[in-house]
Amino acid sequence: MTLRHAILGIIAQKPSTGFELLREFDAGHSVIWPAPQNEVYRVLRQLKDEGLAEIVAEGARGSRTYAATDAGRAELGAWLAAPSDYTLRYEPVLKACFLDQTDPQSRIARARQDLAFFQEQLRVIERTARQKAGQPGPVREDARAMAVALYTALSGWARAIVEEGGSEP
């Protein structure tokens, strides 16, 4: 995953200030992964320095609105067309590989923790979708639908372990 292309994609969809970009990377409001403030601003400056982004407006207290340039849109298009990295690096999946190395109660406890997290992510996605309904700006429905399908599947896996009582499948 690349923060560079995520930022480029957002400012290609809609010119945005650094503050608006930070909200896009807030784990509680987006299907885009979290990113620290310093990284968002560092990448934004880098995109501008490389000619992939430009400042299209300056506002109060030094705020700047960035948009993708033609070169930035070309870079985004090339990235979208390139083969994806399907390597899954998700700690809950790695832990699932080794659940047979723990006792049944610990296996159930792990599944319960994962289930609670996955279900909370589904609630966050649904709440955010309701809040953004009818508002201007990108909806990102494809990403939302993918995230819902992923967390629904992960919830189903965790729920099955909890319901089977920790016995081996």
Coordinates of C-alpha atoms in Angstrom, one line a residue:
M1 CA 0.0 0.0 0.0
T2 CA 1.3 3.4 -0.8
L3 CA 0.4 6.6 1.0
R4 CA 1.7 8.5 -2.0
H5 CA -0.9 7.1 -4.4
A6 CA -3.7 7.4 -1.8
I7 CA -3.0 11.1 -1.4
L8 CA -2.7 11.5 -5.1
G9 CA -6.0 9.8 -5.6
I10 CA -7.8 11.9 -3.1
I11 CA -6.6 15.2 -4.5
A12 CA -7.4 14.0 -8.0
Q13 CA -11.0 13.3 -6.9
K14 CA -11.3 16.6 -5.1
P15 CA -8.8 19.4 -4.4
S16 CA -8.1 19.2 -0.6
T17 CA -6.2 21.0 2.1
G18 CA -3.8 19.2 4.3
F19 CA -6.4 19.2 7.1
E20 CA -9.0 17.6 4.9
L21 CA -6.5 15.0 3.9
L22 CA -5.8 14.2 7.5
R23 CA -9.5 13.5 8.0
E24 CA -9.4 11.1 5.1
F25 CA -6.8 9.1 6.9
D26 CA -8.5 9.0 10.3
A27 CA -9.3 5.4 11.1
G28 CA -12.7 6.3 12.5
H29 CA -14.0 8.0 9.3
S30 CA -12.5 6.3 6.2
V31 CA -11.9 3.1 4.4
I32 CA -8.4 4.4 3.7
W33 CA -5.8 3.2 6.2
P34 CA -4.6 5.5 9.0
A35 CA -1.6 7.7 8.4
P36 CA 0.3 10.0 10.8
Q37 CA 0.0 13.8 10.2
N38 CA 3.7 14.3 9.6
E39 CA 3.7 11.5 6.9
V40 CA 0.7 13.1 5.1
Y41 CA 2.3 16.5 4.9
R42 CA 5.7 15.0 3.9
V43 CA 4.2 13.1 1.0
L44 CA 2.1 16.1 0.0
R45 CA 5.2 18.3 -0.2
Q46 CA 7.0 15.6 -2.1
L47 CA 4.2 15.3 -4.7
K48 CA 4.3 19.1 -5.1
D49 CA 8.1 19.1 -5.5
E50 CA 7.8 16.3 -8.2
G51 CA 5.2 18.3 -10.1
L52 CA 2.4 15.7 -9.4
A53 CA 0.4 18.1 -7.2
E54 CA 0.0 21.9 -7.2
I55 CA -1.4 24.5 -4.8
V56 CA -4.7 25.8 -6.3
A57 CA -5.8 28.0 -3.4
E58 CA -4.4 29.5 -0.2
G59 CA -6.7 30.3 2.7
A60 CA -6.7 31.5 6.2
R61 CA -3.9 30.7 8.6
G62 CA -1.7 29.5 5.7
S63 CA -3.9 26.6 4.6
R64 CA -3.3 25.4 1.1
T65 CA -5.5 23.5 -1.2
Y66 CA -3.8 20.9 -3.4
A67 CA -4.9 19.3 -6.6
A68 CA -3.4 16.7 -8.9
T69 CA -1.6 18.1 -11.9
D70 CA -1.9 16.4 -15.4
A71 CA 1.3 14.6 -14.5
G72 CA -0.2 13.5 -11.2
R73 CA -3.3 12.2 -12.9
A74 CA -1.1 10.3 -15.4
E75 CA 0.9 8.8 -12.4
L76 CA -2.3 7.8 -10.7
G77 CA -3.6 6.2 -13.9
A78 CA -0.4 4.3 -14.4
W79 CA -0.5 3.0 -10.8
L80 CA -4.2 2.0 -11.1
A81 CA -3.3 0.0 -14.3
A82 CA -0.2 -1.7 -12.8
P83 CA -0.6 -5.1 -11.3
S84 CA -1.6 -5.0 -7.7
D85 CA 0.4 -6.5 -4.8
Y86 CA -1.9 -9.1 -3.4
T87 CA 0.4 -10.0 -0.6
L88 CA -1.8 -10.0 2.5
R89 CA 0.0 -8.6 5.5
Y90 CA -2.7 -8.5 8.1
E91 CA -1.8 -9.6 11.6
P92 CA -5.1 -11.3 12.4
V93 CA -4.6 -13.6 9.4
L94 CA -1.0 -14.4 10.6
K95 CA -2.3 -15.2 14.1
A96 CA -5.0 -17.5 12.6
C97 CA -2.2 -19.6 11.1
F98 CA -1.0 -20.5 14.6
L99 CA -4.2 -20.8 16.6
D100 CA -3.7 -24.6 16.6
Q101 CA -0.7 -23.9 18.9
T102 CA -2.8 -22.6 21.8
D103 CA -5.4 -24.0 24.1
P104 CA -9.2 -24.0 23.1
Q105 CA -10.0 -21.2 25.6
S106 CA -7.2 -18.9 24.2
R107 CA -8.4 -19.7 20.7
I108 CA -11.9 -18.6 21.5
A109 CA -10.6 -15.5 23.3
R110 CA -8.6 -14.5 20.3
A111 CA -11.6 -15.1 18.0
R112 CA -13.8 -13.0 20.3
Q113 CA -11.3 -10.1 20.3
D114 CA -11.1 -10.3 16.5
L115 CA -14.8 -10.5 16.1
A116 CA -15.3 -7.4 18.3
F117 CA -12.8 -5.5 16.2
F118 CA -14.3 -6.6 12.8
Q119 CA -17.8 -5.8 13.9
E120 CA -16.7 -2.4 15.1
Q121 CA -15.1 -1.7 11.7
L122 CA -18.4 -2.6 10.0
R123 CA -20.2 -0.1 12.3
V124 CA -17.7 2.6 11.6
I125 CA -18.0 2.1 7.8
E126 CA -21.9 2.1 8.0
R127 CA -21.9 5.2 10.3
T128 CA -19.5 7.0 8.0
A129 CA -21.6 6.1 4.9
R130 CA -24.7 7.5 6.6
Q131 CA -22.9 10.7 7.6
K132 CA -21.5 11.2 4.1
A133 CA -24.9 10.5 2.4
G134 CA -25.9 13.4 0.3
Q135 CA -22.8 15.4 1.0
P136 CA -20.6 16.6 -1.9
G137 CA -17.4 14.9 -2.6
P138 CA -16.2 11.4 -3.4
V139 CA -18.3 8.6 -2.0
R140 CA -15.7 5.8 -2.7
E141 CA -18.5 3.2 -2.9
D142 CA -16.3 0.6 -4.5
A143 CA -13.8 0.8 -1.5
R144 CA -16.7 0.9 1.0
A145 CA -18.3 -2.2 -0.5
M146 CA -14.9 -4.0 -0.5
A147 CA -14.2 -3.1 3.1
V148 CA -17.7 -4.3 4.1
A149 CA -17.2 -7.6 2.3
L150 CA -13.8 -8.1 3.9
Y151 CA -14.9 -7.4 7.5
T152 CA -18.1 -9.4 7.0
A153 CA -16.0 -12.4 5.9
L154 CA -13.6 -12.0 8.8
S155 CA -16.5 -11.6 11.2
G156 CA -17.9 -14.9 9.9
W157 CA -14.6 -16.7 10.5
A158 CA -14.3 -15.4 14.0
R159 CA -18.0 -16.1 14.8
A160 CA -17.6 -19.7 13.6
I161 CA -14.7 -20.3 16.0
V162 CA -16.6 -18.8 18.9
E163 CA -19.7 -20.8 18.1
E164 CA -17.9 -24.1 17.7
G165 CA -16.4 -23.6 21.2
G166 CA -12.8 -23.6 20.2
S167 CA -12.7 -27.2 18.8
E168 CA -10.6 -27.8 15.8
P169 CA -12.6 -27.4 12.5

